[in-house]
């Protein structure tokens, strides 16, 4: 009976150490590239990053030819500019599914993840910018008795 703790001070000594924060390590394939998948809406982008001159190729086209709108090009460059790594990495991307806007978001997400796999020290910068969060919004399904997901058929009294 005497081995039980009776005071709060005695209980303080029983406290275990807090779990350590996860340590992020560099993840490279046998060719020295970092690989990541990015997703947005129905689009899925597979991204490979390796040291180079800053060339970005999407589905075997230059990214300015694939994403003609300047807004989409700016979206792709956001994580690279936030990390101050412009013209340091060659990026090769294959993207499929969805429309251009969803594909641009998927590529941005994939580039951000691949940068953190290549350089784990960039994780706090990209996390703060919100580039590592997967935007989970998708199209709402069509319901029966409706024209679209929420739109009803036109009501007529007569």
PDB file of C-alpha atoms in Angstrom:
ATOM      1  CA  UNK A   1       0.000   0.000   0.000  1.00  0.00           C
ATOM      2  CA  UNK A   2       2.926   2.353   0.615  1.00  0.00           C
ATOM      3  CA  UNK A   3       4.102   2.061  -3.030  1.00  0.00           C
ATOM      4  CA  UNK A   4       1.124   4.150  -4.301  1.00  0.00           C
ATOM      5  CA  UNK A   5       1.707   7.842  -5.059  1.00  0.00           C
ATOM      6  CA  UNK A   6      -0.237  10.227  -2.826  1.00  0.00           C
ATOM      7  CA  UNK A   7       0.625  13.802  -3.901  1.00  0.00           C
ATOM      8  CA  UNK A   8       0.598  15.738  -7.135  1.00  0.00           C
ATOM      9  CA  UNK A   9       4.379  16.163  -6.964  1.00  0.00           C
ATOM     10  CA  UNK A  10       4.775  12.400  -6.960  1.00  0.00           C
ATOM     11  CA  UNK A  11       2.537  12.150 -10.043  1.00  0.00           C
ATOM     12  CA  UNK A  12       4.672  14.719 -11.866  1.00  0.00           C
ATOM     13  CA  UNK A  13       7.594  12.313 -11.795  1.00  0.00           C
ATOM     14  CA  UNK A  14       5.542   9.664 -13.603  1.00  0.00           C
ATOM     15  CA  UNK A  15       5.000  11.843 -16.677  1.00  0.00           C
ATOM     16  CA  UNK A  16       6.528  10.308 -19.800  1.00  0.00           C
ATOM     17  CA  UNK A  17       8.431  12.314 -22.387  1.00  0.00           C
ATOM     18  CA  UNK A  18       6.464  13.980 -25.147  1.00  0.00           C
ATOM     19  CA  UNK A  19       6.658  12.213 -28.515  1.00  0.00           C
ATOM     20  CA  UNK A  20       9.278  13.729 -30.789  1.00  0.00           C
ATOM     21  CA  UNK A  21       8.261  15.590 -33.935  1.00  0.00           C
ATOM     22  CA  UNK A  22       8.531  13.467 -37.092  1.00  0.00           C
ATOM     23  CA  UNK A  23      11.873  13.803 -38.836  1.00  0.00           C
ATOM     24  CA  UNK A  24      11.520  14.312 -42.588  1.00  0.00           C
ATOM     25  CA  UNK A  25      14.268  12.743 -44.666  1.00  0.00           C
ATOM     26  CA  UNK A  26      15.174  13.118 -48.312  1.00  0.00           C
ATOM     27  CA  UNK A  27      13.358  10.615 -50.565  1.00  0.00           C
ATOM     28  CA  UNK A  28      15.067  10.040 -53.926  1.00  0.00           C
ATOM     29  CA  UNK A  29      14.802   7.272 -56.525  1.00  0.00           C
ATOM     30  CA  UNK A  30      17.786   5.479 -58.080  1.00  0.00           C
ATOM     31  CA  UNK A  31      18.148   8.253 -60.695  1.00  0.00           C
ATOM     32  CA  UNK A  32      18.461  10.975 -58.039  1.00  0.00           C
ATOM     33  CA  UNK A  33      14.959  12.384 -58.613  1.00  0.00           C
ATOM     34  CA  UNK A  34      12.208  13.152 -56.134  1.00  0.00           C
ATOM     35  CA  UNK A  35       8.752  11.813 -57.088  1.00  0.00           C
ATOM     36  CA  UNK A  36       5.361  12.951 -55.814  1.00  0.00           C
ATOM     37  CA  UNK A  37       1.714  12.813 -56.828  1.00  0.00           C
ATOM     38  CA  UNK A  38      -0.511  15.864 -56.675  1.00  0.00           C
ATOM     39  CA  UNK A  39      -4.302  15.795 -56.824  1.00  0.00           C
ATOM     40  CA  UNK A  40      -7.051  18.368 -57.352  1.00  0.00           C
ATOM     41  CA  UNK A  41     -10.685  17.722 -58.352  1.00  0.00           C
ATOM     42  CA  UNK A  42     -10.452  14.786 -60.815  1.00  0.00           C
ATOM     43  CA  UNK A  43      -6.907  15.577 -61.972  1.00  0.00           C
ATOM     44  CA  UNK A  44      -3.859  13.554 -60.923  1.00  0.00           C
ATOM     45  CA  UNK A  45      -0.316  14.790 -61.596  1.00  0.00           C
ATOM     46  CA  UNK A  46       2.833  12.690 -61.323  1.00  0.00           C
ATOM     47  CA  UNK A  47       5.853  14.941 -60.730  1.00  0.00           C
ATOM     48  CA  UNK A  48       9.590  14.209 -60.931  1.00  0.00           C
ATOM     49  CA  UNK A  49      12.140  16.801 -59.777  1.00  0.00           C
ATOM     50  CA  UNK A  50      15.892  16.734 -60.380  1.00  0.00           C
ATOM     51  CA  UNK A  51      18.622  19.404 -60.314  1.00  0.00           C
ATOM     52  CA  UNK A  52      18.809  21.339 -63.566  1.00  0.00           C
ATOM     53  CA  UNK A  53      18.220  24.667 -65.290  1.00  0.00           C
ATOM     54  CA  UNK A  54      14.580  25.248 -64.417  1.00  0.00           C
ATOM     55  CA  UNK A  55      12.924  23.516 -67.380  1.00  0.00           C
ATOM     56  CA  UNK A  56       9.303  22.497 -66.721  1.00  0.00           C
ATOM     57  CA  UNK A  57       7.817  19.873 -69.044  1.00  0.00           C
ATOM     58  CA  UNK A  58       4.169  18.805 -68.763  1.00  0.00           C
ATOM     59  CA  UNK A  59       2.974  15.838 -70.852  1.00  0.00           C
ATOM     60  CA  UNK A  60       6.046  16.262 -73.105  1.00  0.00           C
ATOM     61  CA  UNK A  61       5.206  19.943 -73.811  1.00  0.00           C
ATOM     62  CA  UNK A  62       6.658  23.117 -72.358  1.00  0.00           C
ATOM     63  CA  UNK A  63       4.473  24.333 -69.492  1.00  0.00           C
ATOM     64  CA  UNK A  64       3.755  27.650 -71.268  1.00  0.00           C
ATOM     65  CA  UNK A  65       2.373  25.716 -74.257  1.00  0.00           C
ATOM     66  CA  UNK A  66       0.342  23.296 -72.114  1.00  0.00           C
ATOM     67  CA  UNK A  67      -1.100  25.946 -69.781  1.00  0.00           C
ATOM     68  CA  UNK A  68      -1.627  28.911 -72.107  1.00  0.00           C
ATOM     69  CA  UNK A  69      -3.394  31.101 -69.530  1.00  0.00           C
ATOM     70  CA  UNK A  70      -0.999  33.232 -67.441  1.00  0.00           C
ATOM     71  CA  UNK A  71      -3.032  32.563 -64.286  1.00  0.00           C
ATOM     72  CA  UNK A  72      -2.407  28.814 -64.576  1.00  0.00           C
ATOM     73  CA  UNK A  73       1.299  29.383 -65.251  1.00  0.00           C
ATOM     74  CA  UNK A  74       1.483  31.596 -62.160  1.00  0.00           C
ATOM     75  CA  UNK A  75      -0.183  28.835 -60.098  1.00  0.00           C
ATOM     76  CA  UNK A  76       2.557  26.384 -61.106  1.00  0.00           C
ATOM     77  CA  UNK A  77       5.341  28.765 -60.182  1.00  0.00           C
ATOM     78  CA  UNK A  78       3.972  29.686 -56.732  1.00  0.00           C
ATOM     79  CA  UNK A  79       5.688  26.918 -54.696  1.00  0.00           C
ATOM     80  CA  UNK A  80       8.952  27.344 -56.623  1.00  0.00           C
ATOM     81  CA  UNK A  81       9.002  31.099 -55.991  1.00  0.00           C
ATOM     82  CA  UNK A  82       7.989  30.673 -52.337  1.00  0.00           C
ATOM     83  CA  UNK A  83      10.971  28.357 -51.859  1.00  0.00           C
ATOM     84  CA  UNK A  84      13.317  30.629 -53.894  1.00  0.00           C
ATOM     85  CA  UNK A  85      14.280  27.707 -56.148  1.00  0.00           C
ATOM     86  CA  UNK A  86      13.592  29.199 -59.588  1.00  0.00           C
ATOM     87  CA  UNK A  87      15.969  27.885 -62.311  1.00  0.00           C
ATOM     88  CA  UNK A  88      17.422  25.229 -59.987  1.00  0.00           C
ATOM     89  CA  UNK A  89      15.307  22.160 -60.770  1.00  0.00           C
ATOM     90  CA  UNK A  90      14.113  20.458 -63.918  1.00  0.00           C
ATOM     91  CA  UNK A  91      10.518  19.331 -63.442  1.00  0.00           C
ATOM     92  CA  UNK A  92       8.886  16.585 -65.499  1.00  0.00           C
ATOM     93  CA  UNK A  93       5.124  16.112 -65.097  1.00  0.00           C
ATOM     94  CA  UNK A  94       2.488  13.778 -66.473  1.00  0.00           C
ATOM     95  CA  UNK A  95      -1.038  14.919 -65.675  1.00  0.00           C
ATOM     96  CA  UNK A  96      -4.386  13.344 -66.542  1.00  0.00           C
ATOM     97  CA  UNK A  97      -8.051  13.815 -65.737  1.00  0.00           C
ATOM     98  CA  UNK A  98     -10.174  16.866 -65.032  1.00  0.00           C
ATOM     99  CA  UNK A  99      -9.917  20.234 -66.740  1.00  0.00           C
ATOM    100  CA  UNK A 100      -7.064  22.698 -67.063  1.00  0.00           C
ATOM    101  CA  UNK A 101      -7.766  24.441 -63.760  1.00  0.00           C
ATOM    102  CA  UNK A 102      -7.824  21.173 -61.818  1.00  0.00           C
ATOM    103  CA  UNK A 103      -4.716  19.978 -63.611  1.00  0.00           C
ATOM    104  CA  UNK A 104      -2.848  23.180 -62.730  1.00  0.00           C
ATOM    105  CA  UNK A 105      -3.805  22.724 -59.076  1.00  0.00           C
ATOM    106  CA  UNK A 106      -2.709  19.083 -59.170  1.00  0.00           C
ATOM    107  CA  UNK A 107       0.659  20.018 -60.689  1.00  0.00           C
ATOM    108  CA  UNK A 108       1.163  22.736 -58.051  1.00  0.00           C
ATOM    109  CA  UNK A 109       0.389  20.241 -55.279  1.00  0.00           C
ATOM    110  CA  UNK A 110       2.748  17.666 -56.806  1.00  0.00           C
ATOM    111  CA  UNK A 111       5.595  20.157 -57.237  1.00  0.00           C
ATOM    112  CA  UNK A 112       5.235  21.229 -53.604  1.00  0.00           C
ATOM    113  CA  UNK A 113       5.335  17.646 -52.329  1.00  0.00           C
ATOM    114  CA  UNK A 114       8.297  16.749 -54.560  1.00  0.00           C
ATOM    115  CA  UNK A 115      10.226  19.810 -53.336  1.00  0.00           C
ATOM    116  CA  UNK A 116       9.741  18.690 -49.732  1.00  0.00           C
ATOM    117  CA  UNK A 117      10.937  15.177 -50.638  1.00  0.00           C
ATOM    118  CA  UNK A 118      14.051  16.594 -52.312  1.00  0.00           C
ATOM    119  CA  UNK A 119      14.724  19.271 -49.684  1.00  0.00           C
ATOM    120  CA  UNK A 120      12.952  18.509 -46.369  1.00  0.00           C
ATOM    121  CA  UNK A 121      14.064  21.921 -45.007  1.00  0.00           C
ATOM    122  CA  UNK A 122      11.582  23.619 -47.371  1.00  0.00           C
ATOM    123  CA  UNK A 123       8.595  21.975 -45.673  1.00  0.00           C
ATOM    124  CA  UNK A 124       7.794  24.828 -43.213  1.00  0.00           C
ATOM    125  CA  UNK A 125       7.889  27.456 -45.981  1.00  0.00           C
ATOM    126  CA  UNK A 126       5.600  25.478 -48.272  1.00  0.00           C
ATOM    127  CA  UNK A 127       3.308  24.461 -45.414  1.00  0.00           C
ATOM    128  CA  UNK A 128       2.892  28.108 -44.394  1.00  0.00           C
ATOM    129  CA  UNK A 129       1.979  28.991 -47.975  1.00  0.00           C
ATOM    130  CA  UNK A 130      -0.698  26.272 -48.000  1.00  0.00           C
ATOM    131  CA  UNK A 131       0.843  24.407 -50.938  1.00  0.00           C
ATOM    132  CA  UNK A 132       1.035  21.014 -49.213  1.00  0.00           C
ATOM    133  CA  UNK A 133      -2.674  20.855 -48.395  1.00  0.00           C
ATOM    134  CA  UNK A 134      -4.721  18.825 -50.854  1.00  0.00           C
ATOM    135  CA  UNK A 135      -7.858  20.728 -51.861  1.00  0.00           C
ATOM    136  CA  UNK A 136     -10.459  18.005 -51.324  1.00  0.00           C
ATOM    137  CA  UNK A 137     -13.383  19.769 -53.013  1.00  0.00           C
ATOM    138  CA  UNK A 138     -14.897  17.719 -55.811  1.00  0.00           C
ATOM    139  CA  UNK A 139     -17.980  17.957 -58.005  1.00  0.00           C
ATOM    140  CA  UNK A 140     -21.224  17.147 -56.220  1.00  0.00           C
ATOM    141  CA  UNK A 141     -23.043  14.140 -57.651  1.00  0.00           C
ATOM    142  CA  UNK A 142     -26.282  14.432 -59.607  1.00  0.00           C
ATOM    143  CA  UNK A 143     -29.396  13.415 -57.659  1.00  0.00           C
ATOM    144  CA  UNK A 144     -32.394  11.642 -59.164  1.00  0.00           C
ATOM    145  CA  UNK A 145     -35.431  13.847 -59.853  1.00  0.00           C
ATOM    146  CA  UNK A 146     -33.124  16.823 -60.494  1.00  0.00           C
ATOM    147  CA  UNK A 147     -31.575  18.303 -63.617  1.00  0.00           C
ATOM    148  CA  UNK A 148     -28.146  18.669 -62.027  1.00  0.00           C
ATOM    149  CA  UNK A 149     -26.882  18.256 -58.474  1.00  0.00           C
ATOM    150  CA  UNK A 150     -29.305  20.828 -57.045  1.00  0.00           C
ATOM    151  CA  UNK A 151     -31.144  22.407 -59.981  1.00  0.00           C
ATOM    152  CA  UNK A 152     -34.786  21.292 -60.221  1.00  0.00           C
ATOM    153  CA  UNK A 153     -36.866  20.953 -63.337  1.00  0.00           C
ATOM    154  CA  UNK A 154     -38.910  24.045 -64.201  1.00  0.00           C
ATOM    155  CA  UNK A 155     -42.113  24.223 -62.189  1.00  0.00           C
ATOM    156  CA  UNK A 156     -45.372  24.823 -64.066  1.00  0.00           C
ATOM    157  CA  UNK A 157     -48.703  25.251 -62.330  1.00  0.00           C
ATOM    158  CA  UNK A 158     -50.745  24.282 -65.412  1.00  0.00           C
TER     159      UNK A 158
END
